[in-house]
């Protein structure tokens, strides 16, 4: 680290105090070694933190970004080294005390201290949980004790009330029997009255389901209370409790003849857009998706170009079948070839014609023409 500090301090431009800053930084590095901050760490981060602290101690305004640019470490690494040094007792000393006093106590490595801190927090959490469980058990015991007291009080009150009723000569069982017999008699009278009023319907043999339920009910509990009440007029009037009618194929076929409520018609009409709304929505959609539409057009044009290229290649590759040349002699073949297509303008075709008849005079060639 000594060589690194001297090189980095010269680059940070401390001027005349460069030697003092570097000596302070070296002492900081020595202190970090004693406190086990340097173990397992690269020297550039240690030197950067020491130089930043030394620069601030000697009243130089150097930011972490300035040091990071020269030391070539990340700013988070530099800040971590500063925090680790801040956890040591040496960070509480002044400049004079730090330069003169050497603390004999050495600190544990930062990773070891962090692990110890986590263990302490875990133990404290377990202790808090145990304390909470103890508090819960104590509260439970208090609640049970209070419930026992309340139960004893109720028993005492019930015993006192029973004694008072016996003294007054009131029998609870007799009073309950009297009330039950009175209720049964009233119910029987009501049932007889209903039967007398419905004699005409019974003579015709028409007995509704509700009447059967009333006859069978007797002294039983009210079915409405149990939740088994039959369909009443209120239930029929409630459209939410009525079961929906099953739709057949005929109903679906004649769906156009359905008559809707005004609210349903208004809701359906609100879902249908007018022509102006459709135009406005189309314009908005085109504005929003203009880039996508342009890209789509480019892709379509590129595909069309590729298809046209393939077609041209196919046309070039197709050749016409040549008619066979039927000639008795070589001269006839040459004449037919010359008649169909002239190979070159530099060939004297008269000489070619005279090849079949040797001894015939060759016509003179015009000036400028060459014979190959």
Tab-separated table of C-alpha atoms in Angstrom:
chain	number	residue	atom	x	y	z
A	1	UNK	CA	0.000	0.000	0.000
A	2	UNK	CA	2.907	2.418	0.564
A	3	UNK	CA	3.725	2.593	-3.146
A	4	UNK	CA	0.052	2.974	-4.072
A	5	UNK	CA	-0.457	5.855	-1.637
A	6	UNK	CA	2.563	7.807	-2.917
A	7	UNK	CA	1.437	7.396	-6.521
A	8	UNK	CA	-2.225	8.259	-5.846
A	9	UNK	CA	-1.379	11.287	-3.662
A	10	UNK	CA	0.753	12.761	-6.455
A	11	UNK	CA	-2.182	12.398	-8.865
A	12	UNK	CA	-4.667	14.038	-6.457
A	13	UNK	CA	-2.656	17.314	-6.575
A	14	UNK	CA	-2.217	18.145	-2.899
A	15	UNK	CA	0.606	20.595	-3.691
A	16	UNK	CA	3.011	21.383	-0.843
A	17	UNK	CA	1.069	19.233	1.634
A	18	UNK	CA	1.369	16.121	-0.506
A	19	UNK	CA	3.959	14.584	1.870
A	20	UNK	CA	1.858	15.298	4.982
A	21	UNK	CA	-1.289	13.850	3.409
A	22	UNK	CA	0.553	10.736	2.276
A	23	UNK	CA	2.056	10.201	5.777
A	24	UNK	CA	-1.392	10.532	7.376
A	25	UNK	CA	-2.790	8.091	4.826
A	26	UNK	CA	0.024	5.615	5.600
A	27	UNK	CA	-0.754	5.816	9.315
A	28	UNK	CA	-4.441	5.208	8.536
A	29	UNK	CA	-3.517	2.121	6.514
A	30	UNK	CA	-1.428	0.812	9.438
A	31	UNK	CA	-4.378	1.337	11.770
A	32	UNK	CA	-6.663	-0.491	9.332
A	33	UNK	CA	-4.242	-3.413	9.288
A	34	UNK	CA	-4.346	-3.630	13.089
A	35	UNK	CA	-8.137	-3.535	13.027
A	36	UNK	CA	-8.194	-6.356	10.391
A	37	UNK	CA	-9.910	-4.205	7.752
A	38	UNK	CA	-7.260	-4.912	5.100
A	39	UNK	CA	-7.447	-8.739	5.289
A	40	UNK	CA	-8.996	-10.213	2.139
A	41	UNK	CA	-9.388	-6.794	0.493
A	42	UNK	CA	-7.602	-5.237	-2.447
A	43	UNK	CA	-5.084	-2.504	-1.567
A	44	UNK	CA	-6.604	0.050	-3.967
A	45	UNK	CA	-9.818	0.295	-1.916
A	46	UNK	CA	-7.903	0.614	1.388
A	47	UNK	CA	-5.602	3.283	-0.074
A	48	UNK	CA	-8.527	5.221	-1.558
A	49	UNK	CA	-10.356	5.354	1.786
A	50	UNK	CA	-7.166	6.372	3.626
A	51	UNK	CA	-6.390	9.136	1.112
A	52	UNK	CA	-9.934	10.515	1.270
A	53	UNK	CA	-9.836	10.678	5.098
A	54	UNK	CA	-6.338	12.206	5.067
A	55	UNK	CA	-7.372	14.834	2.501
A	56	UNK	CA	-10.371	15.852	4.629
A	57	UNK	CA	-8.192	15.991	7.767
A	58	UNK	CA	-5.786	18.373	5.998
A	59	UNK	CA	-8.671	20.557	4.728
A	60	UNK	CA	-8.666	19.408	1.101
A	61	UNK	CA	-12.077	19.243	-0.527
A	62	UNK	CA	-11.777	15.919	-2.320
A	63	UNK	CA	-14.997	14.063	-3.149
A	64	UNK	CA	-15.354	10.276	-3.380
A	65	UNK	CA	-15.800	10.670	-7.152
A	66	UNK	CA	-12.347	12.317	-7.424
A	67	UNK	CA	-10.703	9.475	-5.507
A	68	UNK	CA	-12.610	6.791	-7.435
A	69	UNK	CA	-11.446	8.263	-10.758
A	70	UNK	CA	-7.796	7.821	-9.753
A	71	UNK	CA	-7.916	4.709	-7.553
A	72	UNK	CA	-10.105	2.802	-10.067
A	73	UNK	CA	-12.537	1.199	-7.623
A	74	UNK	CA	-16.303	1.448	-7.328
A	75	UNK	CA	-17.769	4.165	-5.134
A	76	UNK	CA	-19.720	1.598	-3.079
A	77	UNK	CA	-16.443	-0.185	-2.209
A	78	UNK	CA	-14.915	3.092	-1.063
A	79	UNK	CA	-17.930	3.943	1.096
A	80	UNK	CA	-17.902	0.443	2.609
A	81	UNK	CA	-14.260	0.850	3.697
A	82	UNK	CA	-15.083	4.228	5.222
A	83	UNK	CA	-18.021	2.741	7.166
A	84	UNK	CA	-15.853	-0.144	8.392
A	85	UNK	CA	-13.230	2.310	9.661
A	86	UNK	CA	-15.999	4.404	11.234
A	87	UNK	CA	-17.016	1.422	13.407
A	88	UNK	CA	-13.551	1.301	15.039
A	89	UNK	CA	-12.551	3.369	18.126
A	90	UNK	CA	-9.795	5.120	16.120
A	91	UNK	CA	-12.405	7.033	14.126
A	92	UNK	CA	-13.402	8.976	17.271
A	93	UNK	CA	-9.903	10.447	17.712
A	94	UNK	CA	-8.833	13.897	16.548
A	95	UNK	CA	-5.958	14.442	14.103
A	96	UNK	CA	-3.407	15.185	16.836
A	97	UNK	CA	-4.544	12.239	18.971
A	98	UNK	CA	-4.507	9.917	15.994
A	99	UNK	CA	-0.969	10.923	15.002
A	100	UNK	CA	0.418	10.607	18.553
A	101	UNK	CA	-1.649	7.905	20.310
A	102	UNK	CA	-1.532	4.216	19.312
A	103	UNK	CA	-4.469	2.242	20.631
A	104	UNK	CA	-3.379	-1.167	21.896
A	105	UNK	CA	-6.775	-2.793	21.442
A	106	UNK	CA	-7.259	-4.470	18.079
A	107	UNK	CA	-10.648	-5.028	16.484
A	108	UNK	CA	-12.134	-8.133	14.908
A	109	UNK	CA	-12.636	-8.332	11.131
A	110	UNK	CA	-15.785	-6.588	9.825
A	111	UNK	CA	-17.298	-9.839	8.529
A	112	UNK	CA	-16.863	-11.479	11.950
A	113	UNK	CA	-18.444	-8.487	13.682
A	114	UNK	CA	-21.399	-8.520	11.259
A	115	UNK	CA	-21.934	-12.237	11.933
A	116	UNK	CA	-21.824	-11.641	15.695
A	117	UNK	CA	-24.314	-8.813	15.312
A	118	UNK	CA	-26.702	-11.066	13.357
A	119	UNK	CA	-26.379	-13.776	16.021
A	120	UNK	CA	-27.186	-11.266	18.766
A	121	UNK	CA	-30.255	-10.048	16.880
A	122	UNK	CA	-31.421	-13.651	16.388
A	123	UNK	CA	-30.976	-14.427	20.097
A	124	UNK	CA	-32.786	-11.236	21.060
A	125	UNK	CA	-35.675	-12.195	18.799
A	126	UNK	CA	-35.905	-15.630	20.408
A	127	UNK	CA	-35.823	-14.030	23.865
A	128	UNK	CA	-38.631	-11.656	22.891
A	129	UNK	CA	-40.712	-14.561	21.576
A	130	UNK	CA	-40.210	-16.491	24.814
A	131	UNK	CA	-41.181	-13.424	26.842
A	132	UNK	CA	-44.293	-13.033	24.702
A	133	UNK	CA	-45.245	-16.672	25.254
A	134	UNK	CA	-44.785	-16.226	28.998
A	135	UNK	CA	-47.015	-13.157	28.950
A	136	UNK	CA	-49.658	-15.091	26.998
A	137	UNK	CA	-49.605	-17.976	29.481
A	138	UNK	CA	-49.950	-15.541	32.381
A	139	UNK	CA	-52.886	-13.809	30.691
A	140	UNK	CA	-54.509	-17.170	29.971
A	141	UNK	CA	-54.205	-18.164	33.622
A	142	UNK	CA	-55.752	-14.866	34.737
A	143	UNK	CA	-58.654	-15.295	32.276
A	144	UNK	CA	-59.330	-18.849	33.464
A	145	UNK	CA	-59.238	-17.720	37.087
A	146	UNK	CA	-61.697	-14.900	36.340
A	147	UNK	CA	-64.023	-17.304	34.488
A	148	UNK	CA	-64.017	-19.655	37.474
A	149	UNK	CA	-64.977	-16.752	39.746
A	150	UNK	CA	-67.843	-15.740	37.420
A	151	UNK	CA	-69.076	-19.355	37.277
A	152	UNK	CA	-69.141	-19.640	41.050
A	153	UNK	CA	-71.088	-16.369	41.304
A	154	UNK	CA	-73.673	-17.588	38.772
A	155	UNK	CA	-74.124	-20.863	40.640
A	156	UNK	CA	-74.715	-18.971	43.881
A	157	UNK	CA	-77.302	-16.670	42.211
A	158	UNK	CA	-79.126	-19.656	40.662
A	159	UNK	CA	-79.266	-21.405	44.041
A	160	UNK	CA	-80.711	-18.285	45.703
A	161	UNK	CA	-83.389	-17.915	42.964
A	162	UNK	CA	-84.350	-21.606	43.277
A	163	UNK	CA	-84.762	-21.317	47.018
A	164	UNK	CA	-86.951	-18.205	46.629
A	165	UNK	CA	-89.289	-19.960	44.135
A	166	UNK	CA	-89.632	-22.956	46.440
A	167	UNK	CA	-90.444	-20.666	49.357
A	168	UNK	CA	-93.148	-18.847	47.339
A	169	UNK	CA	-94.663	-22.185	46.213
A	170	UNK	CA	-94.106	-21.649	42.463
A	171	UNK	CA	-93.415	-24.815	40.497
A	172	UNK	CA	-91.490	-24.248	37.259
A	173	UNK	CA	-92.553	-27.536	35.664
A	174	UNK	CA	-96.263	-26.813	36.169
A	175	UNK	CA	-95.994	-23.333	34.625
A	176	UNK	CA	-94.220	-24.720	31.540
A	177	UNK	CA	-96.879	-27.448	31.085
A	178	UNK	CA	-99.667	-24.871	31.270
A	179	UNK	CA	-98.067	-22.693	28.592
A	180	UNK	CA	-97.505	-25.693	26.277
A	181	UNK	CA	-101.118	-26.884	26.571
A	182	UNK	CA	-102.431	-23.361	25.894
A	183	UNK	CA	-100.265	-23.029	22.766
A	184	UNK	CA	-101.413	-26.474	21.493
A	185	UNK	CA	-105.078	-25.566	21.964
A	186	UNK	CA	-104.676	-22.271	20.068
A	187	UNK	CA	-102.896	-24.004	17.204
A	188	UNK	CA	-105.599	-26.695	16.982
A	189	UNK	CA	-108.343	-24.040	16.838
A	190	UNK	CA	-106.534	-22.197	14.037
A	191	UNK	CA	-106.163	-25.404	12.047
A	192	UNK	CA	-109.874	-26.259	12.450
A	193	UNK	CA	-110.851	-22.784	11.240
A	194	UNK	CA	-108.671	-23.107	8.125
A	195	UNK	CA	-110.151	-26.517	7.341
A	196	UNK	CA	-113.704	-25.177	7.678
A	197	UNK	CA	-112.986	-22.245	5.343
A	198	UNK	CA	-111.479	-24.506	2.651
A	199	UNK	CA	-114.306	-27.110	2.537
A	200	UNK	CA	-115.292	-26.157	-1.014
A	201	UNK	CA	-111.814	-26.666	-2.425
A	202	UNK	CA	-111.506	-30.028	-0.661
A	203	UNK	CA	-114.840	-31.264	-2.046
A	204	UNK	CA	-113.637	-30.627	-5.591
A	205	UNK	CA	-110.521	-32.676	-4.809
A	206	UNK	CA	-108.111	-29.795	-5.475
A	207	UNK	CA	-105.586	-29.515	-2.682
A	208	UNK	CA	-102.636	-27.234	-3.264
A	209	UNK	CA	-99.122	-27.923	-2.099
A	210	UNK	CA	-99.190	-25.004	0.358
A	211	UNK	CA	-102.349	-26.364	1.978
A	212	UNK	CA	-100.750	-29.791	2.374
A	213	UNK	CA	-97.762	-28.134	3.997
A	214	UNK	CA	-100.054	-26.247	6.395
A	215	UNK	CA	-101.947	-29.423	7.289
A	216	UNK	CA	-98.789	-31.421	7.867
A	217	UNK	CA	-97.136	-28.640	9.825
A	218	UNK	CA	-99.218	-28.970	12.995
A	219	UNK	CA	-97.226	-28.006	16.033
A	220	UNK	CA	-93.910	-28.245	14.200
A	221	UNK	CA	-91.537	-25.309	13.803
A	222	UNK	CA	-92.148	-22.632	11.217
A	223	UNK	CA	-90.463	-23.639	7.950
A	224	UNK	CA	-89.578	-20.034	7.158
A	225	UNK	CA	-87.463	-19.930	10.320
A	226	UNK	CA	-85.608	-23.106	9.328
A	227	UNK	CA	-85.064	-21.830	5.783
A	228	UNK	CA	-87.259	-24.460	4.063
A	229	UNK	CA	-90.239	-22.257	3.268
A	230	UNK	CA	-92.090	-22.984	0.053
A	231	UNK	CA	-92.516	-20.562	-2.789
A	232	UNK	CA	-94.681	-17.704	-1.577
A	233	UNK	CA	-96.013	-14.668	-3.380
A	234	UNK	CA	-93.015	-12.612	-2.302
A	235	UNK	CA	-90.672	-15.211	-3.775
A	236	UNK	CA	-92.654	-15.214	-7.010
A	237	UNK	CA	-92.453	-11.451	-7.225
A	238	UNK	CA	-88.688	-11.480	-6.689
A	239	UNK	CA	-87.035	-12.030	-10.045
A	240	UNK	CA	-83.664	-12.881	-8.498
A	241	UNK	CA	-85.072	-15.880	-6.572
A	242	UNK	CA	-87.035	-17.282	-9.522
A	243	UNK	CA	-85.263	-19.952	-11.607
A	244	UNK	CA	-84.465	-18.857	-15.134
A	245	UNK	CA	-86.673	-20.500	-17.825
A	246	UNK	CA	-84.885	-22.977	-20.054
A	247	UNK	CA	-84.419	-21.818	-23.632
A	248	UNK	CA	-85.235	-24.275	-26.384
A	249	UNK	CA	-84.095	-24.274	-29.992
A	250	UNK	CA	-87.400	-22.720	-31.097
A	251	UNK	CA	-86.951	-19.825	-28.690
A	252	UNK	CA	-83.458	-19.181	-30.008
A	253	UNK	CA	-84.714	-19.370	-33.598
A	254	UNK	CA	-87.385	-16.746	-32.867
A	255	UNK	CA	-85.003	-14.484	-30.925
A	256	UNK	CA	-85.890	-11.468	-33.089
A	257	UNK	CA	-89.407	-11.465	-31.679
A	258	UNK	CA	-88.180	-10.841	-28.116
A	259	UNK	CA	-89.443	-7.662	-26.489
A	260	UNK	CA	-86.814	-5.983	-24.321
A	261	UNK	CA	-87.267	-3.448	-21.585
A	262	UNK	CA	-86.481	0.186	-22.190
A	263	UNK	CA	-83.372	-0.004	-19.994
A	264	UNK	CA	-82.039	-2.985	-21.932
A	265	UNK	CA	-82.668	-1.261	-25.250
A	266	UNK	CA	-80.910	1.897	-24.058
A	267	UNK	CA	-77.933	-0.144	-22.857
A	268	UNK	CA	-77.671	-2.032	-26.158
A	269	UNK	CA	-78.005	1.166	-28.197
A	270	UNK	CA	-75.253	2.797	-26.105
A	271	UNK	CA	-72.877	0.010	-27.164
A	272	UNK	CA	-73.424	0.710	-30.879
A	273	UNK	CA	-71.291	3.573	-32.225
A	274	UNK	CA	-72.546	6.153	-34.657
A	275	UNK	CA	-70.808	6.994	-37.967
A	276	UNK	CA	-69.099	10.073	-36.512
A	277	UNK	CA	-67.807	8.096	-33.544
A	278	UNK	CA	-66.503	5.401	-35.877
A	279	UNK	CA	-64.657	7.981	-37.997
A	280	UNK	CA	-63.206	9.676	-34.915
A	281	UNK	CA	-62.071	6.357	-33.477
A	282	UNK	CA	-60.514	5.338	-36.802
A	283	UNK	CA	-58.558	8.618	-36.961
A	284	UNK	CA	-57.307	8.162	-33.414
A	285	UNK	CA	-56.278	4.584	-34.127
A	286	UNK	CA	-54.388	5.618	-37.263
A	287	UNK	CA	-52.573	8.402	-35.384
A	288	UNK	CA	-51.564	6.127	-32.533
A	289	UNK	CA	-50.469	3.251	-34.788
A	290	UNK	CA	-48.917	5.338	-37.581
A	291	UNK	CA	-45.451	3.891	-37.010
A	292	UNK	CA	-46.753	0.349	-37.006
A	293	UNK	CA	-48.670	0.929	-40.249
A	294	UNK	CA	-45.558	2.342	-41.955
A	295	UNK	CA	-43.482	-0.643	-40.902
A	296	UNK	CA	-46.200	-2.989	-42.135
A	297	UNK	CA	-46.262	-1.243	-45.534
A	298	UNK	CA	-42.459	-1.509	-45.803
A	299	UNK	CA	-42.593	-5.206	-45.015
A	300	UNK	CA	-45.304	-5.777	-47.644
A	301	UNK	CA	-43.297	-3.874	-50.270
A	302	UNK	CA	-40.160	-5.872	-49.455
A	303	UNK	CA	-42.105	-9.130	-49.801
A	304	UNK	CA	-43.532	-7.995	-53.160
A	305	UNK	CA	-40.031	-7.123	-54.415
A	306	UNK	CA	-38.704	-10.527	-53.397
A	307	UNK	CA	-41.616	-12.247	-55.137
A	308	UNK	CA	-41.016	-10.215	-58.330
A	309	UNK	CA	-37.312	-11.125	-58.270
A	310	UNK	CA	-38.178	-14.799	-58.021
A	311	UNK	CA	-40.567	-14.466	-60.981
A	312	UNK	CA	-37.870	-12.751	-63.116
A	313	UNK	CA	-35.385	-15.473	-62.288
A	314	UNK	CA	-37.885	-18.115	-63.316
A	315	UNK	CA	-38.566	-16.318	-66.639
A	316	UNK	CA	-34.854	-16.077	-67.408
A	317	UNK	CA	-34.389	-19.730	-66.712
A	318	UNK	CA	-37.040	-20.844	-69.204
A	319	UNK	CA	-35.711	-21.443	-72.710
A	320	UNK	CA	-37.620	-22.021	-75.926
A	321	UNK	CA	-37.218	-25.315	-77.685
A	322	UNK	CA	-35.226	-24.946	-80.870
A	323	UNK	CA	-36.545	-26.466	-84.042
A	324	UNK	CA	-34.203	-29.119	-85.446
A	325	UNK	CA	-32.134	-28.015	-88.466
A	326	UNK	CA	-32.753	-30.425	-91.339
A	327	UNK	CA	-30.074	-29.768	-93.988
A	328	UNK	CA	-28.577	-32.130	-96.578
A	329	UNK	CA	-25.248	-30.353	-96.825
A	330	UNK	CA	-23.110	-28.051	-94.723
A	331	UNK	CA	-23.854	-25.145	-97.026
A	332	UNK	CA	-27.570	-25.427	-96.469
A	333	UNK	CA	-27.025	-25.552	-92.727
A	334	UNK	CA	-24.877	-22.413	-92.898
A	335	UNK	CA	-27.483	-20.613	-94.996
A	336	UNK	CA	-30.263	-21.527	-92.575
A	337	UNK	CA	-28.191	-20.382	-89.598
A	338	UNK	CA	-27.395	-17.072	-91.293
A	339	UNK	CA	-31.044	-16.558	-92.182
A	340	UNK	CA	-32.230	-17.188	-88.629
A	341	UNK	CA	-29.661	-15.114	-86.790
A	342	UNK	CA	-26.554	-13.222	-87.651
A	343	UNK	CA	-23.790	-14.101	-85.245
A	344	UNK	CA	-21.599	-11.037	-85.735
A	345	UNK	CA	-21.308	-7.992	-87.943
A	346	UNK	CA	-17.569	-8.611	-88.398
A	347	UNK	CA	-18.076	-11.874	-90.336
A	348	UNK	CA	-18.250	-11.845	-94.129
A	349	UNK	CA	-21.229	-14.055	-94.765
A	350	UNK	CA	-20.584	-14.126	-98.590
A	351	UNK	CA	-17.384	-16.082	-98.001
A	352	UNK	CA	-19.296	-18.518	-95.811
A	353	UNK	CA	-21.822	-19.054	-98.611
A	354	UNK	CA	-19.008	-19.736	-101.136
A	355	UNK	CA	-17.534	-22.482	-98.974
A	356	UNK	CA	-19.993	-25.006	-100.379
A	357	UNK	CA	-18.984	-24.145	-104.018
A	358	UNK	CA	-15.200	-24.124	-104.358
A	359	UNK	CA	-13.733	-22.201	-107.308
A	360	UNK	CA	-16.363	-19.467	-107.304
A	361	UNK	CA	-15.020	-15.910	-107.121
A	362	UNK	CA	-15.317	-14.202	-103.754
A	363	UNK	CA	-16.925	-10.768	-103.880
A	364	UNK	CA	-14.683	-7.953	-102.663
A	365	UNK	CA	-15.083	-6.951	-99.041
A	366	UNK	CA	-16.094	-3.368	-98.321
A	367	UNK	CA	-13.628	-1.020	-96.682
A	368	UNK	CA	-13.643	-1.067	-92.902
A	369	UNK	CA	-14.952	-4.642	-92.679
A	370	UNK	CA	-12.772	-7.242	-91.025
A	371	UNK	CA	-12.785	-10.951	-91.579
A	372	UNK	CA	-12.275	-13.303	-88.654
